[in-house]
Coordinates of C-alpha atoms in Angstrom, one line a residue:
M183 CA 49.1 15.0 68.7
D184 CA 47.6 14.5 65.2
N185 CA 46.0 11.4 63.8
R186 CA 49.3 10.0 62.6
A187 CA 50.5 9.8 66.2
V188 CA 47.8 7.3 67.0
R189 CA 48.0 4.9 64.1
M190 CA 46.8 1.8 66.0
T191 CA 43.1 2.0 66.7
V192 CA 41.6 -0.5 69.2
Q193 CA 40.3 -2.5 66.2
E194 CA 43.8 -2.7 64.8
L195 CA 45.1 -3.9 68.1
G196 CA 42.6 -6.7 68.0
I197 CA 40.6 -5.5 71.0
G198 CA 36.9 -6.4 71.3
S199 CA 34.1 -4.1 72.6
E200 CA 34.4 -5.4 76.1
T201 CA 37.9 -4.1 76.5
L202 CA 37.7 -0.8 74.6
L203 CA 38.6 1.2 77.7
E204 CA 41.8 -0.8 78.2
G205 CA 42.6 -0.4 74.5
V206 CA 42.4 3.4 74.7
M207 CA 44.5 3.5 77.8
A208 CA 47.0 1.1 76.3
T209 CA 47.3 3.2 73.2
I210 CA 48.1 6.3 75.2
R211 CA 50.7 4.4 77.3
Q212 CA 52.2 3.1 74.1
R213 CA 52.6 6.5 72.6
I214 CA 54.3 7.7 75.8
S215 CA 56.7 4.7 76.0
G216 CA 57.5 5.1 72.3
R217 CA 58.2 8.8 72.8
V218 CA 55.6 10.0 70.4
L219 CA 54.2 11.8 73.4
T220 CA 56.7 13.4 75.8
P221 CA 56.2 15.0 79.2
G222 CA 54.1 18.1 78.9
A223 CA 52.6 17.2 75.5
K224 CA 48.9 17.8 75.1
L225 CA 46.6 14.9 74.3
P226 CA 44.0 15.2 71.6
S227 CA 40.5 16.5 72.6
I228 CA 38.0 13.9 73.8
R229 CA 35.9 14.4 70.7
A230 CA 38.9 14.1 68.3
F231 CA 40.4 11.1 70.1
A232 CA 37.0 9.3 70.2
K233 CA 36.7 9.7 66.4
T234 CA 40.3 8.5 65.8
M235 CA 39.9 5.5 68.1
R236 CA 36.4 4.8 66.8
V237 CA 35.0 4.6 70.3
S238 CA 32.4 6.7 72.3
K239 CA 33.4 10.0 73.9
S240 CA 32.4 8.5 77.3
T241 CA 35.0 5.7 76.8
V242 CA 37.7 8.3 76.2
V243 CA 36.6 10.4 79.2
E244 CA 36.8 7.4 81.5
A245 CA 40.2 6.4 80.0
Y246 CA 41.6 9.9 80.6
E247 CA 40.3 10.0 84.1
R248 CA 41.9 6.6 85.0
L249 CA 45.2 7.7 83.5
V250 CA 45.0 10.9 85.6
A251 CA 44.4 8.8 88.7
E252 CA 47.5 6.7 87.8
G253 CA 49.6 9.8 87.4
V254 CA 50.3 9.1 83.7
I255 CA 48.5 12.3 82.5
R256 CA 47.2 15.4 84.2
S257 CA 44.2 17.6 83.7
K258 CA 44.3 21.4 83.3
P259 CA 40.8 22.8 83.7
G260 CA 39.8 24.6 80.5
A261 CA 43.0 23.5 78.7
G262 CA 42.8 19.8 78.3
F263 CA 44.9 16.8 79.3
F264 CA 48.7 16.6 79.2
V265 CA 51.4 13.9 79.7
A266 CA 52.6 14.0 83.3
A267 CA 54.5 10.7 83.7
P268 CA 58.3 10.7 83.7
L269 CA 59.8 9.8 80.4
A270 CA 59.8 6.0 80.3
P271 CA 62.8 4.0 78.9
L272 CA 62.5 3.6 75.2
S273 CA 60.6 0.4 74.3
L274 CA 61.3 -0.7 70.7
A275 CA 58.5 -3.3 71.1
E276 CA 56.0 -0.5 71.6
I277 CA 57.0 1.5 68.4
G278 CA 54.6 0.5 65.6
P279 CA 52.3 -2.6 65.6
R280 CA 53.0 -5.4 68.0
L281 CA 54.4 -8.4 66.1
D282 CA 54.2 -12.1 66.9
R283 CA 57.4 -12.6 68.8
A284 CA 58.3 -15.6 66.6
V285 CA 58.8 -13.2 63.7
D286 CA 60.3 -10.3 65.6
P287 CA 63.9 -9.4 64.8
L288 CA 64.8 -8.6 68.4
W289 CA 63.3 -11.9 69.5
V290 CA 65.4 -13.9 67.0
S291 CA 68.5 -12.1 68.0
R292 CA 67.9 -12.6 71.7
Q293 CA 67.2 -16.3 71.3
A294 CA 70.4 -16.7 69.3
L295 CA 72.5 -14.6 71.7
E296 CA 71.1 -15.8 75.1
T297 CA 70.7 -19.5 74.6
G298 CA 73.5 -22.0 75.7
D299 CA 75.9 -24.0 73.7
N300 CA 73.5 -27.0 73.7
V301 CA 71.0 -25.2 71.5
L302 CA 71.4 -25.5 67.7
K303 CA 71.4 -22.1 66.0
P304 CA 70.9 -22.5 62.2
G305 CA 69.0 -19.2 62.4
C306 CA 71.9 -17.2 63.7
G307 CA 74.1 -15.0 61.5
W308 CA 77.6 -16.0 62.6
L309 CA 80.1 -18.8 62.4
P310 CA 80.6 -21.4 65.1
P311 CA 83.6 -20.8 67.4
S312 CA 85.4 -23.8 66.0
W313 CA 85.4 -22.1 62.6
M314 CA 87.1 -19.0 63.8
P315 CA 91.0 -18.4 63.9
E316 CA 91.5 -19.0 67.6
V317 CA 95.3 -19.6 67.3
A318 CA 95.8 -16.3 65.4
I319 CA 93.6 -14.4 67.8
R320 CA 95.6 -15.7 70.8
R321 CA 98.9 -14.8 69.0
A322 CA 97.5 -11.3 68.3
L323 CA 96.6 -10.9 72.0
K324 CA 100.1 -11.9 73.1
S325 CA 101.5 -9.3 70.7
A326 CA 99.1 -6.6 72.0
A327 CA 100.3 -7.3 75.5
K328 CA 103.7 -5.8 74.5
L329 CA 102.2 -2.5 73.4
E330 CA 103.1 0.7 75.2
A331 CA 100.9 1.6 78.2
S332 CA 99.0 4.2 76.1
G333 CA 98.0 1.5 73.6
L334 CA 96.4 -0.5 76.4
T335 CA 94.8 2.3 78.4
D336 CA 94.2 5.4 76.3
Y337 CA 91.3 6.4 74.1
G338 CA 91.8 5.9 70.4
A339 CA 92.0 8.8 67.9
P340 CA 88.7 9.9 66.5
L341 CA 89.4 8.5 63.0
G342 CA 90.9 5.4 64.5
H343 CA 94.1 3.4 64.1
R344 CA 95.9 4.9 61.1
P345 CA 97.9 1.8 60.0
L346 CA 94.6 -0.2 59.9
R347 CA 92.9 2.6 57.9
Q348 CA 95.7 2.5 55.4
L349 CA 95.4 -1.2 55.0
L350 CA 91.6 -1.0 54.7
A351 CA 92.0 1.6 51.9
R352 CA 94.2 -0.9 50.0
R353 CA 91.7 -3.7 50.6
L354 CA 88.8 -1.5 49.4
G355 CA 90.8 -0.7 46.3
E356 CA 90.8 -4.5 45.5
H357 CA 87.0 -4.2 45.2
G358 CA 87.2 -1.1 43.0
V359 CA 86.3 1.3 45.8
E360 CA 88.7 4.2 45.9
A361 CA 88.9 5.6 49.5
A362 CA 91.9 7.4 51.0
P363 CA 92.7 6.6 54.7
D364 CA 91.3 9.9 55.8
Q365 CA 88.0 9.0 54.2
I366 CA 87.7 5.9 56.5
I367 CA 86.5 6.2 60.1
L368 CA 86.8 3.2 62.4
T369 CA 83.7 2.1 64.5
E370 CA 83.1 -0.5 67.1
S371 CA 81.1 -2.7 64.6
G372 CA 79.1 -2.7 61.4
T373 CA 76.0 -2.1 63.4
Q374 CA 77.5 0.9 65.1
A375 CA 78.6 2.1 61.6
I376 CA 75.0 2.1 60.4
D377 CA 73.7 3.6 63.7
L378 CA 76.2 6.5 63.3
L379 CA 75.2 7.1 59.7
C380 CA 71.5 7.1 60.7
R381 CA 72.2 9.6 63.4
F382 CA 74.1 11.7 60.9
L383 CA 71.7 11.5 58.0
L384 CA 68.2 11.0 59.4
E385 CA 65.6 12.9 61.2
P386 CA 62.6 11.2 62.9
G387 CA 60.0 10.5 60.3
D388 CA 62.4 10.4 57.3
T389 CA 61.7 7.5 54.9
V390 CA 64.3 4.7 54.4
V391 CA 64.1 2.1 51.6
V392 CA 65.2 -1.5 52.4
D393 CA 65.2 -4.7 50.4
D394 CA 62.4 -7.2 50.9
P395 CA 63.8 -9.5 52.4
C396 CA 66.7 -7.8 54.1
Y397 CA 68.9 -8.2 57.2
F398 CA 66.4 -8.1 60.1
N399 CA 68.4 -5.8 62.3
F400 CA 68.0 -3.1 59.7
H401 CA 64.3 -3.1 60.7
A402 CA 65.1 -2.9 64.4
L403 CA 67.7 -0.2 64.0
L404 CA 65.5 2.0 61.8
R405 CA 62.7 1.6 64.2
A406 CA 65.0 2.8 67.0
H407 CA 65.7 5.9 64.8
R408 CA 62.0 6.5 64.3
A409 CA 62.3 6.2 60.5
E410 CA 59.5 5.3 58.2
V411 CA 60.5 2.1 56.4
V412 CA 59.4 1.1 52.9
S413 CA 60.6 -2.0 51.1
V414 CA 61.3 -3.1 47.6
P415 CA 61.2 -6.8 46.5
Y416 CA 64.7 -8.3 46.0
T417 CA 65.5 -10.4 43.0
P418 CA 68.4 -12.7 42.2
S419 CA 70.2 -9.8 40.6
G420 CA 69.3 -7.0 42.9
P421 CA 66.3 -4.9 43.9
D422 CA 63.3 -4.8 41.5
L423 CA 64.0 -1.6 39.7
E424 CA 60.4 -0.9 38.6
K425 CA 59.2 -1.2 42.1
F426 CA 62.2 0.8 43.3
A427 CA 61.3 3.7 41.0
E428 CA 57.7 3.6 42.2
V429 CA 58.7 3.7 45.8
V430 CA 61.2 6.6 45.3
A431 CA 58.6 8.6 43.4
A432 CA 55.8 8.0 46.0
H433 CA 57.8 8.3 49.2
R434 CA 60.8 10.5 48.5
P435 CA 63.1 8.5 50.8
R436 CA 66.3 9.8 52.4
L437 CA 68.3 6.6 52.4
Y438 CA 68.5 3.1 50.9
I439 CA 70.3 0.5 53.0
T440 CA 71.4 -2.8 51.3
N441 CA 74.0 -5.5 50.9
S442 CA 75.2 -5.8 47.3
A443 CA 78.0 -8.4 47.2
V444 CA 76.6 -11.2 49.3
H445 CA 73.0 -10.3 50.2
N446 CA 71.6 -11.1 53.5
P447 CA 69.4 -13.3 53.7
T448 CA 69.2 -14.4 50.1
G449 CA 72.8 -14.8 49.2
A450 CA 72.1 -13.1 45.9
T451 CA 74.7 -10.9 44.1
L452 CA 74.0 -7.5 42.5
S453 CA 74.4 -7.5 38.7
P454 CA 76.3 -4.6 37.0
V455 CA 73.3 -3.7 34.9
V456 CA 71.0 -3.4 38.0
A457 CA 73.8 -1.5 39.8
H458 CA 74.1 1.2 37.1
R459 CA 70.3 1.7 36.8
L460 CA 69.9 1.8 40.5
L461 CA 72.6 4.6 40.8
K462 CA 70.8 6.6 38.1
L463 CA 67.5 6.4 40.0
A464 CA 69.4 7.4 43.2
E465 CA 71.0 10.4 41.5
Q466 CA 67.6 11.6 40.1
A467 CA 66.0 11.3 43.5
G468 CA 68.9 12.7 45.6
L469 CA 69.0 9.4 47.4
T470 CA 71.9 8.3 49.6
I471 CA 72.8 4.6 49.6
V472 CA 74.4 2.8 52.6
E473 CA 76.2 -0.3 51.2
D474 CA 76.7 -2.8 54.0
D475 CA 79.6 -4.9 52.8
I476 CA 80.4 -7.0 55.9
F477 CA 80.4 -10.3 53.9
A478 CA 83.0 -9.0 51.4
D479 CA 85.7 -11.5 52.4
F480 CA 83.5 -14.5 51.9
E481 CA 83.5 -13.9 48.1
H482 CA 85.6 -16.1 45.8
A483 CA 85.7 -13.2 43.3
P484 CA 84.7 -9.6 43.9
A485 CA 81.1 -8.8 42.8
P486 CA 80.0 -5.4 41.6
R487 CA 80.0 -2.7 44.3
L488 CA 77.7 0.4 44.2
A489 CA 80.5 2.3 46.0
A490 CA 82.9 1.4 43.2
F491 CA 80.6 2.6 40.4
D492 CA 79.7 5.7 42.4
G493 CA 83.1 6.7 43.7
L494 CA 81.8 7.4 47.2
D495 CA 79.7 10.3 46.0
R496 CA 76.2 9.3 47.2
V497 CA 77.2 5.7 48.3
V498 CA 78.7 5.1 51.7
E499 CA 80.5 1.8 52.3
I500 CA 80.6 0.0 55.6
G501 CA 82.3 -3.2 56.8
S502 CA 83.5 -5.1 59.9
F503 CA 85.3 -8.2 60.9
S504 CA 82.7 -9.7 63.3
K505 CA 81.6 -12.4 60.8
T506 CA 85.0 -13.5 59.6
L507 CA 87.4 -12.9 62.5
S508 CA 85.7 -12.5 65.9
A509 CA 82.4 -11.0 67.2
S510 CA 84.2 -10.3 70.5
I511 CA 86.8 -8.1 68.8
R512 CA 84.5 -5.2 67.9
C513 CA 85.9 -3.4 64.9
G514 CA 84.1 -1.9 61.9
F515 CA 84.5 1.0 59.5
I516 CA 82.8 3.6 57.3
A517 CA 84.2 4.8 54.0
A518 CA 82.4 8.1 53.2
P519 CA 82.7 11.3 51.1
R520 CA 85.4 13.5 52.4
D521 CA 83.1 16.3 53.4
W522 CA 81.2 14.0 55.7
I523 CA 84.2 13.0 57.8
E524 CA 84.3 16.0 60.2
G525 CA 80.6 15.7 61.0
L526 CA 80.9 12.0 61.5
I527 CA 83.9 12.4 63.8
D528 CA 82.0 15.0 65.9
L529 CA 79.0 12.6 66.2
K530 CA 81.3 9.7 67.0
I531 CA 82.9 11.7 69.8
A532 CA 79.5 12.8 71.1
T533 CA 78.2 9.2 71.2
T534 CA 81.2 6.9 71.9
F535 CA 84.1 9.4 72.5
G536 CA 87.2 7.4 71.6
G537 CA 87.7 4.7 69.0
P538 CA 88.2 0.9 69.3
S539 CA 92.0 1.3 69.9
L540 CA 92.8 -2.2 71.2
A541 CA 90.4 -4.0 68.9
A542 CA 92.0 -2.2 65.9
E543 CA 95.5 -3.3 67.0
L544 CA 94.3 -6.9 67.1
V545 CA 92.6 -6.8 63.7
F546 CA 95.6 -5.0 62.2
S547 CA 98.0 -7.6 63.7
M548 CA 96.1 -10.5 62.0
L549 CA 95.7 -8.7 58.7
K550 CA 99.4 -7.8 58.3
D551 CA 100.9 -11.2 59.4
G552 CA 99.0 -13.1 56.8
S553 CA 97.0 -15.3 59.3
Y554 CA 93.7 -13.6 58.3
R555 CA 94.3 -14.3 54.6
K556 CA 95.1 -18.0 55.3
H557 CA 92.0 -18.3 57.5
M558 CA 89.8 -16.9 54.8
D559 CA 91.2 -19.2 52.2
V560 CA 90.2 -22.2 54.3
L561 CA 86.9 -20.7 55.4
R562 CA 85.7 -20.1 51.9
Q563 CA 86.4 -23.7 50.9
R564 CA 84.7 -24.9 54.1
L565 CA 81.6 -22.8 53.5
A566 CA 81.4 -23.9 49.9
R567 CA 81.3 -27.6 51.0
A568 CA 78.8 -26.8 53.8
M569 CA 76.6 -24.9 51.3
S570 CA 76.4 -27.8 48.9
E571 CA 75.9 -30.4 51.6
T572 CA 73.2 -28.4 53.5
A573 CA 71.3 -27.6 50.3
A574 CA 71.2 -31.3 49.4
R575 CA 70.1 -32.4 52.8
L576 CA 67.4 -29.7 53.0
G577 CA 66.2 -30.7 49.5
D578 CA 65.9 -34.3 50.7
I579 CA 63.3 -33.2 53.2
G580 CA 61.4 -30.9 50.9
I581 CA 63.0 -27.5 51.7
E582 CA 64.3 -25.9 48.5
P583 CA 66.8 -23.0 48.2
W584 CA 65.5 -19.9 46.4
I585 CA 68.9 -19.6 44.5
E586 CA 72.3 -21.2 44.7
P587 CA 74.5 -18.5 46.3
Q588 CA 77.9 -17.8 44.8
A589 CA 79.4 -17.3 48.3
G590 CA 78.6 -16.7 51.9
M591 CA 76.9 -18.7 54.7
F592 CA 73.2 -18.2 54.0
L593 CA 70.6 -20.3 52.2
W594 CA 67.2 -18.6 51.7
C595 CA 64.8 -21.5 51.4
H596 CA 61.2 -22.3 50.5
L597 CA 59.3 -24.5 52.9
P598 CA 56.8 -27.0 51.5
E599 CA 53.5 -25.5 50.3
G600 CA 51.1 -24.5 53.1
I601 CA 53.6 -24.5 56.0
D602 CA 54.2 -21.3 57.9
A603 CA 57.8 -20.6 58.9
A604 CA 56.7 -18.9 62.2
D605 CA 54.9 -22.1 63.3
V606 CA 58.0 -24.1 62.4
A607 CA 60.3 -21.7 64.4
Q608 CA 58.1 -21.8 67.5
M609 CA 58.0 -25.6 67.5
A610 CA 61.7 -25.9 66.7
L611 CA 62.5 -23.7 69.7
Q612 CA 60.8 -26.2 72.0
Q613 CA 63.4 -28.7 70.6
E614 CA 66.3 -26.3 71.4
I615 CA 66.7 -25.2 67.8
V616 CA 66.7 -21.5 66.9
L617 CA 65.5 -20.8 63.3
A618 CA 65.1 -17.5 61.4
P619 CA 61.6 -17.5 59.9
G620 CA 61.1 -15.5 56.7
N621 CA 58.9 -12.7 57.9
V622 CA 61.7 -11.6 60.3
F623 CA 63.4 -10.3 57.1
S624 CA 60.3 -9.1 55.3
H625 CA 58.9 -5.6 56.0
A626 CA 55.9 -6.4 53.8
G627 CA 55.3 -9.7 55.7
T628 CA 55.3 -11.7 52.4
A629 CA 58.0 -14.3 53.4
N630 CA 56.0 -16.6 55.7
G631 CA 57.0 -19.6 53.6
F632 CA 60.7 -19.0 53.8
V633 CA 63.5 -19.7 56.3
R634 CA 67.1 -18.5 56.3
F635 CA 69.6 -21.3 57.1
N636 CA 73.2 -20.6 58.2
V637 CA 75.0 -23.5 56.6
S638 CA 77.9 -23.3 59.0
Q639 CA 75.5 -24.0 61.8
C640 CA 73.8 -27.0 60.1
E641 CA 76.2 -29.8 60.7
D642 CA 74.3 -31.4 63.6
E643 CA 72.3 -34.4 62.6
R644 CA 69.6 -33.5 65.0
L645 CA 68.5 -30.6 62.8
F646 CA 67.6 -32.9 59.9
K647 CA 65.8 -35.4 62.1
V648 CA 63.7 -32.8 63.9
L649 CA 62.7 -30.6 60.9
P650 CA 60.7 -33.2 59.0
L651 CA 58.7 -34.1 62.2
I652 CA 58.0 -30.4 62.9
M653 CA 56.9 -29.7 59.3
R654 CA 54.6 -32.8 59.4
Q655 CA 53.0 -31.5 62.6
C656 CA 52.6 -28.0 61.2
G657 CA 51.0 -29.5 58.0
V658 CA 48.6 -31.6 60.0
A659 CA 47.7 -28.7 62.3
R660 CA 47.0 -26.4 59.3
A661 CA 45.0 -29.1 57.5
G662 CA 42.9 -29.6 60.6

């Protein structure tokens, strides 16, 4: 194990001199649970580890001896110390520095997913059930009940439901993305699409560029793939190109993952000029771009797509229907270069075997009968009203949007000066309100004064009564 394998010294863990021993032991356990150290791996020498951890050799000796007694490591006379414990379940919380749970992507997701209907969720990333096309979904379910037995019980084909892929190819063409049906592979969700691409394209330790801020589950997913993450500031027209060029030159990243049409969390839209320059930088650096386009159908008019300018050469397009149709009907897709498809199919079979056959039938049914189009026409109008009303109401209490988004459900907002979003989120949770504080989305940790609001989840009057009280308390506490 080299020095990179033990990045968190006891000082970085915030451990005082009286608990140095526990700190050393905790670091070893963390490396094991995070799979940096696997069964049989040799630990560093006592002298080397003491230097790395900035503690005395006697502290390391005692830590090793205690871990031997616990059965976590074992000693081989004359050879050193080796990992002996069975491989622990992967703990994402133990990979990298521990974060305050109020600004941890997995914490926010779990609060939004696990809390009951009585909890307000302006921090979540989906529409309320009442905004979804329930009647159309029930009609599609009735239609699916008439399928042949194989359609209800068999695995789906590896590429996925062909009629849906044909329809998706036409829909992508409306956004300027030329993809034949055999360049489209169905997945169980947009998240699974990114996961599959990460498995296909990344090795542990590869560097991935993300926007700052960006969708917080990108951080969690890349952490699970053991990627090194670097971030580039995002502007109202796309990534900061000067910073992007610096990051590419310094880190030689393998991937860049982004939203271009409706950016999450900012609601910004990529400009054509930035898109062209970004693609030139990617070409020069041999960089692959994953364009997450799950908010495409929220747009009133199509914005520039990197995949359209690039022609699916080094840009991969993904999408899903979880945000617009149903999060319970899991169906997403990848549009990729032709020579990637066979490898992606093999990997899909290895990890999930069949495709989302029944879900694909349901999505196809709603797309082809026109009910989805009618639903989206209404939804876009409803979101536009909610965007305007929510921005005005937040402004009345001193919370200002960063930009006025052209589409979508998100407002990226400044809190009043001196108020920390993590403090607000912690206090809001006590009042049964789940918020999404800014540093959840910021790899650099520079968005502590921001909160992302989902305007479709901001209709309850209680939110606008509680927020001013919380901000006042946070301001008083900080002043004190």
